[in-house]
Amino acid sequence: MDKDIFSELKDLGFDDVSNIDIYGKNKVVKKMVEEKKQSVDNFLYDKTVNCPICGNTFKVRAVKTSSIRISKKDTDFFINYKNINPYFYDVWLCPICGYAAMKSDFNKIKSYQKELIEKNISLKWHSKQYPKIYDLSIAIERYKLSLLNYVASESHSSKKAMNCLKLAWMYRLDGNEKIEKTFLKNALDGFIDAYSNEDFPIYGMNRFSLMYLLGELYRRLDMEDKALLWFGNVITNNLASSKIKDMARNQKDLIRENQRNKIQAEKKSDDNSSNTDTENHKKKGLLSKLFNI
């Protein structure tokens, strides 16, 4: 549509009527998007960090502590946030050498790992310019870069496991259950190894918190017998806190309820099948009498 349809009205004092979209849908949408971006940008600031691999000084986007608002918590410790999602900004990435890690690990790197990063990451790295505001797809990409660095640098299982767990959470936000479960399984494998071979605390979790998490990961992966075993170990340990025991009991009860529902559903299905067989037998008997079959 010609956007100069009001040009004749300029002589009547309307000088600003050129290029008007009379329905203005695109403008409204664009304005809303821009306002949202400006709002999100207010929750962020630039933090200066030094790369422990190449020595480069660069800025990372960081979430203001005052902006963090929790909406709810999932039973595998995933936190849903309002306003802005801090998980999106959890990975720090050096634009020069490609070294990436979750911010809590960024400076925790040994000399032999630096050589591995330089060899396996930096030599292949092509720098990328990211926007000031990250979305879910960017967060997933950066978490995968971080995971690749953990693998390349032969990091502890706990680091790879936590990275995988956070990737699972990102795919949960994306609504992709299949890939979410893939990363939940990878997280489970890593945390099982860490439970046996690493010192506590592990990412703020004591032994019993990790035991609970292992049970919950098993539950989410439909391995209920193993989940019950880990939950039971938490519940019966005198050293575990009452809070983590209550969480384990809740999940144990959830499994038991789910199992009862399955049994009832199977029984109902068997009863329906039995009734159908009986009806078919009666019909066959009637036909036999009528037609001497």
PDB file of C-alpha atoms in Angstrom:
ATOM      1  CA  MET A   1       0.000   0.000   0.000  1.00  0.00           C
ATOM      2  CA  ASP A   2       1.218   3.526  -0.820  1.00  0.00           C
ATOM      3  CA  LYS A   3       2.391   5.028   2.475  1.00  0.00           C
ATOM      4  CA  ASP A   4       2.054   8.618   1.171  1.00  0.00           C
ATOM      5  CA  ILE A   5      -1.759   8.468   1.092  1.00  0.00           C
ATOM      6  CA  PHE A   6      -1.962  11.385   3.524  1.00  0.00           C
ATOM      7  CA  SER A   7       0.348  13.695   1.543  1.00  0.00           C
ATOM      8  CA  GLU A   8      -2.526  16.026   0.635  1.00  0.00           C
ATOM      9  CA  LEU A   9      -3.027  16.800   4.310  1.00  0.00           C
ATOM     10  CA  LYS A  10       0.359  18.472   4.725  1.00  0.00           C
ATOM     11  CA  ASP A  11      -1.149  21.844   3.836  1.00  0.00           C
ATOM     12  CA  LEU A  12      -3.534  21.376   6.746  1.00  0.00           C
ATOM     13  CA  GLY A  13      -0.670  21.261   9.224  1.00  0.00           C
ATOM     14  CA  PHE A  14       0.114  17.532   9.231  1.00  0.00           C
ATOM     15  CA  ASP A  15       3.789  17.584   8.256  1.00  0.00           C
ATOM     16  CA  ASP A  16       4.644  14.237   9.839  1.00  0.00           C
ATOM     17  CA  VAL A  17       2.233  11.983   7.967  1.00  0.00           C
ATOM     18  CA  SER A  18       4.612  10.583   5.334  1.00  0.00           C
ATOM     19  CA  ASN A  19       5.240   6.827   5.240  1.00  0.00           C
ATOM     20  CA  ILE A  20       2.442   5.991   7.654  1.00  0.00           C
ATOM     21  CA  ASP A  21       1.308   2.355   7.827  1.00  0.00           C
ATOM     22  CA  ILE A  22      -2.395   2.746   8.638  1.00  0.00           C
ATOM     23  CA  TYR A  23      -2.522  -0.552  10.530  1.00  0.00           C
ATOM     24  CA  GLY A  24       0.922  -0.190  12.029  1.00  0.00           C
ATOM     25  CA  LYS A  25       1.279  -3.821  13.071  1.00  0.00           C
ATOM     26  CA  ASN A  26       4.943  -4.109  12.178  1.00  0.00           C
ATOM     27  CA  LYS A  27       5.769  -0.888  13.982  1.00  0.00           C
ATOM     28  CA  VAL A  28       3.952  -2.016  17.104  1.00  0.00           C
ATOM     29  CA  VAL A  29       5.741  -5.364  17.128  1.00  0.00           C
ATOM     30  CA  LYS A  30       9.130  -3.770  16.476  1.00  0.00           C
ATOM     31  CA  LYS A  31       8.520  -1.222  19.205  1.00  0.00           C
ATOM     32  CA  MET A  32       7.613  -3.954  21.692  1.00  0.00           C
ATOM     33  CA  VAL A  33      10.732  -5.939  20.787  1.00  0.00           C
ATOM     34  CA  GLU A  34      12.959  -2.883  21.134  1.00  0.00           C
ATOM     35  CA  GLU A  35      11.396  -1.949  24.471  1.00  0.00           C
ATOM     36  CA  LYS A  36      11.946  -5.496  25.738  1.00  0.00           C
ATOM     37  CA  LYS A  37      15.580  -5.414  24.617  1.00  0.00           C
ATOM     38  CA  GLN A  38      16.107  -2.089  26.361  1.00  0.00           C
ATOM     39  CA  SER A  39      14.493  -3.491  29.510  1.00  0.00           C
ATOM     40  CA  VAL A  40      16.705  -6.600  29.477  1.00  0.00           C
ATOM     41  CA  ASP A  41      19.799  -4.503  28.806  1.00  0.00           C
ATOM     42  CA  ASN A  42      19.091  -2.601  32.020  1.00  0.00           C
ATOM     43  CA  PHE A  43      19.615  -5.866  33.938  1.00  0.00           C
ATOM     44  CA  LEU A  44      23.105  -6.337  32.478  1.00  0.00           C
ATOM     45  CA  TYR A  45      26.517  -4.757  32.779  1.00  0.00           C
ATOM     46  CA  ASP A  46      29.951  -5.315  31.240  1.00  0.00           C
ATOM     47  CA  LYS A  47      32.551  -7.049  33.384  1.00  0.00           C
ATOM     48  CA  THR A  48      36.237  -7.017  32.462  1.00  0.00           C
ATOM     49  CA  VAL A  49      38.067 -10.350  32.682  1.00  0.00           C
ATOM     50  CA  ASN A  50      41.463 -11.723  31.705  1.00  0.00           C
ATOM     51  CA  CYS A  51      41.842 -14.914  29.713  1.00  0.00           C
ATOM     52  CA  PRO A  52      44.059 -17.432  31.568  1.00  0.00           C
ATOM     53  CA  ILE A  53      45.037 -19.035  28.247  1.00  0.00           C
ATOM     54  CA  CYS A  54      46.149 -16.173  25.993  1.00  0.00           C
ATOM     55  CA  GLY A  55      46.214 -13.233  28.427  1.00  0.00           C
ATOM     56  CA  ASN A  56      43.658 -11.252  26.454  1.00  0.00           C
ATOM     57  CA  THR A  57      41.570  -8.721  28.379  1.00  0.00           C
ATOM     58  CA  PHE A  58      37.947  -8.622  27.283  1.00  0.00           C
ATOM     59  CA  LYS A  59      34.459  -7.830  28.510  1.00  0.00           C
ATOM     60  CA  VAL A  60      31.714 -10.306  29.341  1.00  0.00           C
ATOM     61  CA  ARG A  61      28.036  -9.628  29.812  1.00  0.00           C
ATOM     62  CA  ALA A  62      26.986 -10.154  33.411  1.00  0.00           C
ATOM     63  CA  VAL A  63      23.645 -10.017  35.209  1.00  0.00           C
ATOM     64  CA  LYS A  64      23.189  -7.482  37.979  1.00  0.00           C
ATOM     65  CA  THR A  65      22.520  -9.290  41.251  1.00  0.00           C
ATOM     66  CA  SER A  66      19.714  -6.867  42.047  1.00  0.00           C
ATOM     67  CA  SER A  67      17.913  -7.919  38.849  1.00  0.00           C
ATOM     68  CA  ILE A  68      17.649 -11.621  39.682  1.00  0.00           C
ATOM     69  CA  ARG A  69      14.100 -12.755  40.462  1.00  0.00           C
ATOM     70  CA  ILE A  70      13.295 -16.439  41.017  1.00  0.00           C
ATOM     71  CA  SER A  71      10.001 -17.754  39.658  1.00  0.00           C
ATOM     72  CA  LYS A  72      10.224 -21.407  40.762  1.00  0.00           C
ATOM     73  CA  LYS A  73      12.663 -24.287  41.229  1.00  0.00           C
ATOM     74  CA  ASP A  74      12.511 -27.671  39.531  1.00  0.00           C
ATOM     75  CA  THR A  75      13.289 -30.868  41.417  1.00  0.00           C
ATOM     76  CA  ASP A  76      16.680 -31.277  39.697  1.00  0.00           C
ATOM     77  CA  PHE A  77      17.826 -27.858  40.979  1.00  0.00           C
ATOM     78  CA  PHE A  78      16.949 -25.948  37.792  1.00  0.00           C
ATOM     79  CA  ILE A  79      15.814 -22.421  38.660  1.00  0.00           C
ATOM     80  CA  ASN A  80      13.217 -20.596  36.581  1.00  0.00           C
ATOM     81  CA  TYR A  81      13.820 -16.838  36.591  1.00  0.00           C
ATOM     82  CA  LYS A  82      11.743 -13.756  35.912  1.00  0.00           C
ATOM     83  CA  ASN A  83      12.983 -10.640  34.082  1.00  0.00           C
ATOM     84  CA  ILE A  84      16.225 -12.156  32.818  1.00  0.00           C
ATOM     85  CA  ASN A  85      17.778 -15.620  32.707  1.00  0.00           C
ATOM     86  CA  PRO A  86      21.257 -15.691  34.317  1.00  0.00           C
ATOM     87  CA  TYR A  87      21.950 -19.096  32.747  1.00  0.00           C
ATOM     88  CA  PHE A  88      22.196 -17.365  29.371  1.00  0.00           C
ATOM     89  CA  TYR A  89      25.257 -15.448  30.610  1.00  0.00           C
ATOM     90  CA  ASP A  90      26.909 -18.252  32.586  1.00  0.00           C
ATOM     91  CA  VAL A  91      29.606 -19.063  30.009  1.00  0.00           C
ATOM     92  CA  TRP A  92      32.576 -16.758  29.544  1.00  0.00           C
ATOM     93  CA  LEU A  93      34.232 -16.977  26.129  1.00  0.00           C
ATOM     94  CA  CYS A  94      37.517 -15.428  25.065  1.00  0.00           C
ATOM     95  CA  PRO A  95      37.025 -14.004  21.558  1.00  0.00           C
ATOM     96  CA  ILE A  96      40.730 -14.311  20.747  1.00  0.00           C
ATOM     97  CA  CYS A  97      41.638 -17.916  21.600  1.00  0.00           C
ATOM     98  CA  GLY A  98      38.215 -19.561  21.952  1.00  0.00           C
ATOM     99  CA  TYR A  99      38.678 -20.655  25.556  1.00  0.00           C
ATOM    100  CA  ALA A 100      35.244 -21.007  27.161  1.00  0.00           C
ATOM    101  CA  ALA A 101      34.058 -22.203  30.554  1.00  0.00           C
ATOM    102  CA  MET A 102      31.290 -21.624  33.021  1.00  0.00           C
ATOM    103  CA  LYS A 103      32.203 -18.495  34.943  1.00  0.00           C
ATOM    104  CA  SER A 104      32.829 -20.373  38.211  1.00  0.00           C
ATOM    105  CA  ASP A 105      35.510 -22.432  36.436  1.00  0.00           C
ATOM    106  CA  PHE A 106      36.981 -19.859  34.073  1.00  0.00           C
ATOM    107  CA  ASN A 107      40.153 -19.204  36.053  1.00  0.00           C
ATOM    108  CA  LYS A 108      40.455 -22.706  37.523  1.00  0.00           C
ATOM    109  CA  ILE A 109      42.772 -24.174  34.935  1.00  0.00           C
ATOM    110  CA  LYS A 110      46.107 -25.953  35.247  1.00  0.00           C
ATOM    111  CA  SER A 111      49.215 -25.445  33.148  1.00  0.00           C
ATOM    112  CA  TYR A 112      48.906 -28.740  31.265  1.00  0.00           C
ATOM    113  CA  GLN A 113      45.293 -27.849  30.435  1.00  0.00           C
ATOM    114  CA  LYS A 114      46.411 -24.561  28.885  1.00  0.00           C
ATOM    115  CA  GLU A 115      48.518 -26.507  26.407  1.00  0.00           C
ATOM    116  CA  LEU A 116      45.568 -28.762  25.591  1.00  0.00           C
ATOM    117  CA  ILE A 117      43.308 -25.744  24.997  1.00  0.00           C
ATOM    118  CA  GLU A 118      45.879 -24.069  22.758  1.00  0.00           C
ATOM    119  CA  LYS A 119      46.318 -27.257  20.735  1.00  0.00           C
ATOM    120  CA  ASN A 120      42.722 -28.484  20.525  1.00  0.00           C
ATOM    121  CA  ILE A 121      40.723 -25.239  20.631  1.00  0.00           C
ATOM    122  CA  SER A 122      42.729 -22.108  19.845  1.00  0.00           C
ATOM    123  CA  LEU A 123      44.313 -23.391  16.627  1.00  0.00           C
ATOM    124  CA  LYS A 124      40.858 -24.145  15.212  1.00  0.00           C
ATOM    125  CA  TRP A 125      38.965 -21.165  16.630  1.00  0.00           C
ATOM    126  CA  HIS A 126      37.165 -18.653  14.410  1.00  0.00           C
ATOM    127  CA  SER A 127      36.043 -15.636  16.421  1.00  0.00           C
ATOM    128  CA  LYS A 128      32.392 -14.610  16.465  1.00  0.00           C
ATOM    129  CA  GLN A 129      30.692 -11.359  17.421  1.00  0.00           C
ATOM    130  CA  TYR A 130      27.744 -11.880  19.771  1.00  0.00           C
ATOM    131  CA  PRO A 131      24.906  -9.388  20.341  1.00  0.00           C
ATOM    132  CA  LYS A 132      24.638  -7.540  23.643  1.00  0.00           C
ATOM    133  CA  ILE A 133      21.600  -9.576  24.682  1.00  0.00           C
ATOM    134  CA  TYR A 134      21.708 -13.378  24.530  1.00  0.00           C
ATOM    135  CA  ASP A 135      18.789 -15.640  23.728  1.00  0.00           C
ATOM    136  CA  LEU A 136      18.252 -19.378  24.222  1.00  0.00           C
ATOM    137  CA  SER A 137      19.994 -20.432  21.007  1.00  0.00           C
ATOM    138  CA  ILE A 138      23.064 -18.368  21.893  1.00  0.00           C
ATOM    139  CA  ALA A 139      23.100 -19.830  25.405  1.00  0.00           C
ATOM    140  CA  ILE A 140      23.013 -23.365  23.990  1.00  0.00           C
ATOM    141  CA  GLU A 141      25.844 -22.575  21.574  1.00  0.00           C
ATOM    142  CA  ARG A 142      28.008 -21.112  24.326  1.00  0.00           C
ATOM    143  CA  TYR A 143      27.342 -24.016  26.711  1.00  0.00           C
ATOM    144  CA  LYS A 144      28.407 -26.401  23.938  1.00  0.00           C
ATOM    145  CA  LEU A 145      31.599 -24.405  23.394  1.00  0.00           C
ATOM    146  CA  SER A 146      32.229 -24.634  27.117  1.00  0.00           C
ATOM    147  CA  LEU A 147      31.624 -28.397  27.112  1.00  0.00           C
ATOM    148  CA  LEU A 148      33.994 -28.820  24.168  1.00  0.00           C
ATOM    149  CA  ASN A 149      36.679 -26.966  26.146  1.00  0.00           C
ATOM    150  CA  TYR A 150      36.121 -29.186  29.198  1.00  0.00           C
ATOM    151  CA  VAL A 151      36.511 -32.281  27.022  1.00  0.00           C
ATOM    152  CA  ALA A 152      39.564 -30.892  25.213  1.00  0.00           C
ATOM    153  CA  SER A 153      41.279 -29.949  28.479  1.00  0.00           C
ATOM    154  CA  GLU A 154      40.525 -33.314  30.139  1.00  0.00           C
ATOM    155  CA  SER A 155      38.630 -31.615  32.960  1.00  0.00           C
ATOM    156  CA  HIS A 156      37.070 -33.407  35.919  1.00  0.00           C
ATOM    157  CA  SER A 157      33.879 -35.357  35.320  1.00  0.00           C
ATOM    158  CA  SER A 158      31.962 -32.985  37.594  1.00  0.00           C
ATOM    159  CA  LYS A 159      32.656 -30.034  35.286  1.00  0.00           C
ATOM    160  CA  LYS A 160      31.466 -31.875  32.207  1.00  0.00           C
ATOM    161  CA  ALA A 161      28.472 -33.209  34.129  1.00  0.00           C
ATOM    162  CA  MET A 162      27.363 -29.789  35.363  1.00  0.00           C
ATOM    163  CA  ASN A 163      27.768 -28.364  31.876  1.00  0.00           C
ATOM    164  CA  CYS A 164      25.629 -31.205  30.487  1.00  0.00           C
ATOM    165  CA  LEU A 165      23.007 -30.642  33.180  1.00  0.00           C
ATOM    166  CA  LYS A 166      22.729 -26.975  32.251  1.00  0.00           C
ATOM    167  CA  LEU A 167      22.453 -27.891  28.578  1.00  0.00           C
ATOM    168  CA  ALA A 168      19.611 -30.241  29.528  1.00  0.00           C
ATOM    169  CA  TRP A 169      17.910 -27.315  31.265  1.00  0.00           C
ATOM    170  CA  MET A 170      18.302 -25.161  28.165  1.00  0.00           C
ATOM    171  CA  TYR A 171      16.664 -27.827  26.020  1.00  0.00           C
ATOM    172  CA  ARG A 172      13.899 -28.056  28.625  1.00  0.00           C
ATOM    173  CA  LEU A 173      13.252 -24.372  28.060  1.00  0.00           C
ATOM    174  CA  ASP A 174      13.302 -25.101  24.336  1.00  0.00           C
ATOM    175  CA  GLY A 175      10.710 -27.855  24.773  1.00  0.00           C
ATOM    176  CA  ASN A 176      12.969 -30.528  23.257  1.00  0.00           C
ATOM    177  CA  GLU A 177      12.527 -33.467  25.641  1.00  0.00           C
ATOM    178  CA  LYS A 178      14.566 -35.912  23.556  1.00  0.00           C
ATOM    179  CA  ILE A 179      17.758 -33.844  23.578  1.00  0.00           C
ATOM    180  CA  GLU A 180      17.093 -32.804  27.180  1.00  0.00           C
ATOM    181  CA  LYS A 181      17.188 -36.468  28.210  1.00  0.00           C
ATOM    182  CA  THR A 182      20.359 -37.030  26.192  1.00  0.00           C
ATOM    183  CA  PHE A 183      22.146 -34.385  28.243  1.00  0.00           C
ATOM    184  CA  LEU A 184      20.510 -35.552  31.495  1.00  0.00           C
ATOM    185  CA  LYS A 185      22.020 -39.001  30.844  1.00  0.00           C
ATOM    186  CA  ASN A 186      25.432 -37.465  30.177  1.00  0.00           C
ATOM    187  CA  ALA A 187      25.121 -35.437  33.372  1.00  0.00           C
ATOM    188  CA  LEU A 188      24.176 -38.562  35.315  1.00  0.00           C
ATOM    189  CA  ASP A 189      27.187 -40.511  34.027  1.00  0.00           C
ATOM    190  CA  GLY A 190      29.555 -37.698  34.953  1.00  0.00           C
ATOM    191  CA  PHE A 191      28.125 -37.118  38.412  1.00  0.00           C
ATOM    192  CA  ILE A 192      28.277 -40.842  39.224  1.00  0.00           C
ATOM    193  CA  ASP A 193      31.995 -40.789  38.437  1.00  0.00           C
ATOM    194  CA  ALA A 194      32.463 -37.563  40.403  1.00  0.00           C
ATOM    195  CA  TYR A 195      30.608 -39.031  43.414  1.00  0.00           C
ATOM    196  CA  SER A 196      33.176 -41.829  43.664  1.00  0.00           C
ATOM    197  CA  ASN A 197      36.340 -40.029  42.631  1.00  0.00           C
ATOM    198  CA  GLU A 198      36.143 -36.317  43.492  1.00  0.00           C
ATOM    199  CA  ASP A 199      36.190 -34.281  46.672  1.00  0.00           C
ATOM    200  CA  PHE A 200      33.139 -32.501  48.037  1.00  0.00           C
ATOM    201  CA  PRO A 201      31.590 -29.995  47.793  1.00  0.00           C
ATOM    202  CA  ILE A 202      30.882 -30.297  44.070  1.00  0.00           C
ATOM    203  CA  TYR A 203      29.367 -27.100  42.663  1.00  0.00           C
ATOM    204  CA  GLY A 204      28.011 -26.246  46.092  1.00  0.00           C
ATOM    205  CA  MET A 205      26.560 -29.732  46.639  1.00  0.00           C
ATOM    206  CA  ASN A 206      27.562 -31.853  49.608  1.00  0.00           C
ATOM    207  CA  ARG A 207      27.514 -35.645  49.368  1.00  0.00           C
ATOM    208  CA  PHE A 208      23.819 -35.950  50.208  1.00  0.00           C
ATOM    209  CA  SER A 209      22.701 -33.251  47.793  1.00  0.00           C
ATOM    210  CA  LEU A 210      24.533 -35.063  45.008  1.00  0.00           C
ATOM    211  CA  MET A 211      23.015 -38.388  46.108  1.00  0.00           C
ATOM    212  CA  TYR A 212      19.586 -36.792  45.846  1.00  0.00           C
ATOM    213  CA  LEU A 213      20.412 -35.337  42.421  1.00  0.00           C
ATOM    214  CA  LEU A 214      21.543 -38.751  41.172  1.00  0.00           C
ATOM    215  CA  GLY A 215      18.224 -40.192  42.305  1.00  0.00           C
ATOM    216  CA  GLU A 216      16.307 -37.415  40.579  1.00  0.00           C
ATOM    217  CA  LEU A 217      18.232 -37.824  37.330  1.00  0.00           C
ATOM    218  CA  TYR A 218      17.503 -41.551  37.382  1.00  0.00           C
ATOM    219  CA  ARG A 219      13.823 -40.763  37.974  1.00  0.00           C
ATOM    220  CA  ARG A 220      13.662 -38.314  35.070  1.00  0.00           C
ATOM    221  CA  LEU A 221      15.301 -40.936  32.863  1.00  0.00           C
ATOM    222  CA  ASP A 222      12.633 -43.494  33.847  1.00  0.00           C
ATOM    223  CA  MET A 223      15.024 -45.705  35.825  1.00  0.00           C
ATOM    224  CA  GLU A 224      12.826 -45.754  38.902  1.00  0.00           C
ATOM    225  CA  ASP A 225      14.423 -48.679  40.762  1.00  0.00           C
ATOM    226  CA  LYS A 226      17.824 -46.969  40.780  1.00  0.00           C
ATOM    227  CA  ALA A 227      16.180 -43.676  41.707  1.00  0.00           C
ATOM    228  CA  LEU A 228      14.512 -45.312  44.722  1.00  0.00           C
ATOM    229  CA  LEU A 229      17.864 -46.727  45.815  1.00  0.00           C
ATOM    230  CA  TRP A 230      19.537 -43.305  45.859  1.00  0.00           C
ATOM    231  CA  PHE A 231      16.564 -41.587  47.491  1.00  0.00           C
ATOM    232  CA  GLY A 232      16.491 -44.323  50.124  1.00  0.00           C
ATOM    233  CA  ASN A 233      20.183 -43.816  50.882  1.00  0.00           C
ATOM    234  CA  VAL A 234      19.530 -40.127  51.518  1.00  0.00           C
ATOM    235  CA  ILE A 235      16.472 -40.724  53.698  1.00  0.00           C
ATOM    236  CA  THR A 236      18.166 -43.311  55.939  1.00  0.00           C
ATOM    237  CA  ASN A 237      21.418 -41.403  56.489  1.00  0.00           C
ATOM    238  CA  ASN A 238      21.575 -39.645  59.849  1.00  0.00           C
ATOM    239  CA  LEU A 239      24.017 -37.035  58.532  1.00  0.00           C
ATOM    240  CA  ALA A 240      21.735 -35.788  55.753  1.00  0.00           C
ATOM    241  CA  SER A 241      19.835 -32.549  56.410  1.00  0.00           C
ATOM    242  CA  SER A 242      16.092 -32.636  57.019  1.00  0.00           C
ATOM    243  CA  LYS A 243      15.566 -30.485  53.921  1.00  0.00           C
ATOM    244  CA  ILE A 244      17.276 -32.882  51.515  1.00  0.00           C
ATOM    245  CA  LYS A 245      15.581 -35.837  53.226  1.00  0.00           C
ATOM    246  CA  ASP A 246      12.179 -34.231  52.671  1.00  0.00           C
ATOM    247  CA  MET A 247      13.017 -33.657  49.010  1.00  0.00           C
ATOM    248  CA  ALA A 248      14.030 -37.311  48.643  1.00  0.00           C
ATOM    249  CA  ARG A 249      10.822 -38.484  50.357  1.00  0.00           C
ATOM    250  CA  ASN A 250       8.698 -36.370  48.035  1.00  0.00           C
ATOM    251  CA  GLN A 251      10.317 -37.881  44.962  1.00  0.00           C
ATOM    252  CA  LYS A 252      10.147 -41.386  46.409  1.00  0.00           C
ATOM    253  CA  ASP A 253       6.414 -40.915  47.042  1.00  0.00           C
ATOM    254  CA  LEU A 254       6.012 -39.600  43.500  1.00  0.00           C
ATOM    255  CA  ILE A 255       7.595 -42.761  42.094  1.00  0.00           C
ATOM    256  CA  ARG A 256       5.430 -45.010  44.285  1.00  0.00           C
ATOM    257  CA  GLU A 257       2.307 -43.171  43.188  1.00  0.00           C
ATOM    258  CA  ASN A 258       3.357 -43.454  39.560  1.00  0.00           C
ATOM    259  CA  GLN A 259       3.946 -47.188  39.981  1.00  0.00           C
ATOM    260  CA  ARG A 260       0.516 -47.675  41.588  1.00  0.00           C
ATOM    261  CA  ASN A 261      -1.124 -45.777  38.736  1.00  0.00           C
ATOM    262  CA  LYS A 262       0.672 -47.984  36.209  1.00  0.00           C
ATOM    263  CA  ILE A 263      -0.498 -51.151  37.979  1.00  0.00           C
ATOM    264  CA  GLN A 264      -4.085 -49.894  38.090  1.00  0.00           C
ATOM    265  CA  ALA A 265      -3.947 -48.932  34.408  1.00  0.00           C
ATOM    266  CA  GLU A 266      -2.565 -52.352  33.472  1.00  0.00           C
ATOM    267  CA  LYS A 267      -5.221 -54.098  35.583  1.00  0.00           C
ATOM    268  CA  LYS A 268      -7.948 -52.046  33.934  1.00  0.00           C
ATOM    269  CA  SER A 269      -6.514 -52.878  30.515  1.00  0.00           C
ATOM    270  CA  ASP A 270      -6.425 -56.603  31.394  1.00  0.00           C
ATOM    271  CA  ASP A 271     -10.029 -56.472  32.664  1.00  0.00           C
ATOM    272  CA  ASN A 272     -11.180 -54.779  29.459  1.00  0.00           C
ATOM    273  CA  SER A 273      -9.326 -57.382  27.401  1.00  0.00           C
ATOM    274  CA  SER A 274     -10.883 -60.202  29.435  1.00  0.00           C
ATOM    275  CA  ASN A 275     -14.368 -58.741  29.010  1.00  0.00           C
ATOM    276  CA  THR A 276     -13.793 -58.433  25.269  1.00  0.00           C
ATOM    277  CA  ASP A 277     -12.682 -62.072  25.062  1.00  0.00           C
ATOM    278  CA  THR A 278     -15.775 -63.166  27.011  1.00  0.00           C
ATOM    279  CA  GLU A 279     -18.089 -61.205  24.731  1.00  0.00           C
ATOM    280  CA  ASN A 280     -16.413 -62.657  21.648  1.00  0.00           C
ATOM    281  CA  HIS A 281     -16.760 -66.162  23.088  1.00  0.00           C
ATOM    282  CA  LYS A 282     -20.481 -65.610  23.733  1.00  0.00           C
ATOM    283  CA  LYS A 283     -21.005 -64.308  20.204  1.00  0.00           C
ATOM    284  CA  LYS A 284     -19.149 -67.279  18.754  1.00  0.00           C
ATOM    285  CA  GLY A 285     -21.263 -69.664  20.826  1.00  0.00           C
ATOM    286  CA  LEU A 286     -24.470 -68.031  19.605  1.00  0.00           C
ATOM    287  CA  LEU A 287     -23.351 -68.254  15.979  1.00  0.00           C
ATOM    288  CA  SER A 288     -22.486 -71.922  16.478  1.00  0.00           C
ATOM    289  CA  LYS A 289     -25.991 -72.681  17.676  1.00  0.00           C
ATOM    290  CA  LEU A 290     -27.643 -70.729  14.870  1.00  0.00           C
ATOM    291  CA  PHE A 291     -25.601 -72.103  12.025  1.00  0.00           C
ATOM    292  CA  ASN A 292     -24.425 -75.411  13.511  1.00  0.00           C
ATOM    293  CA  ILE A 293     -20.801 -74.344  13.209  1.00  0.00           C
TER     294      ILE A 293
END
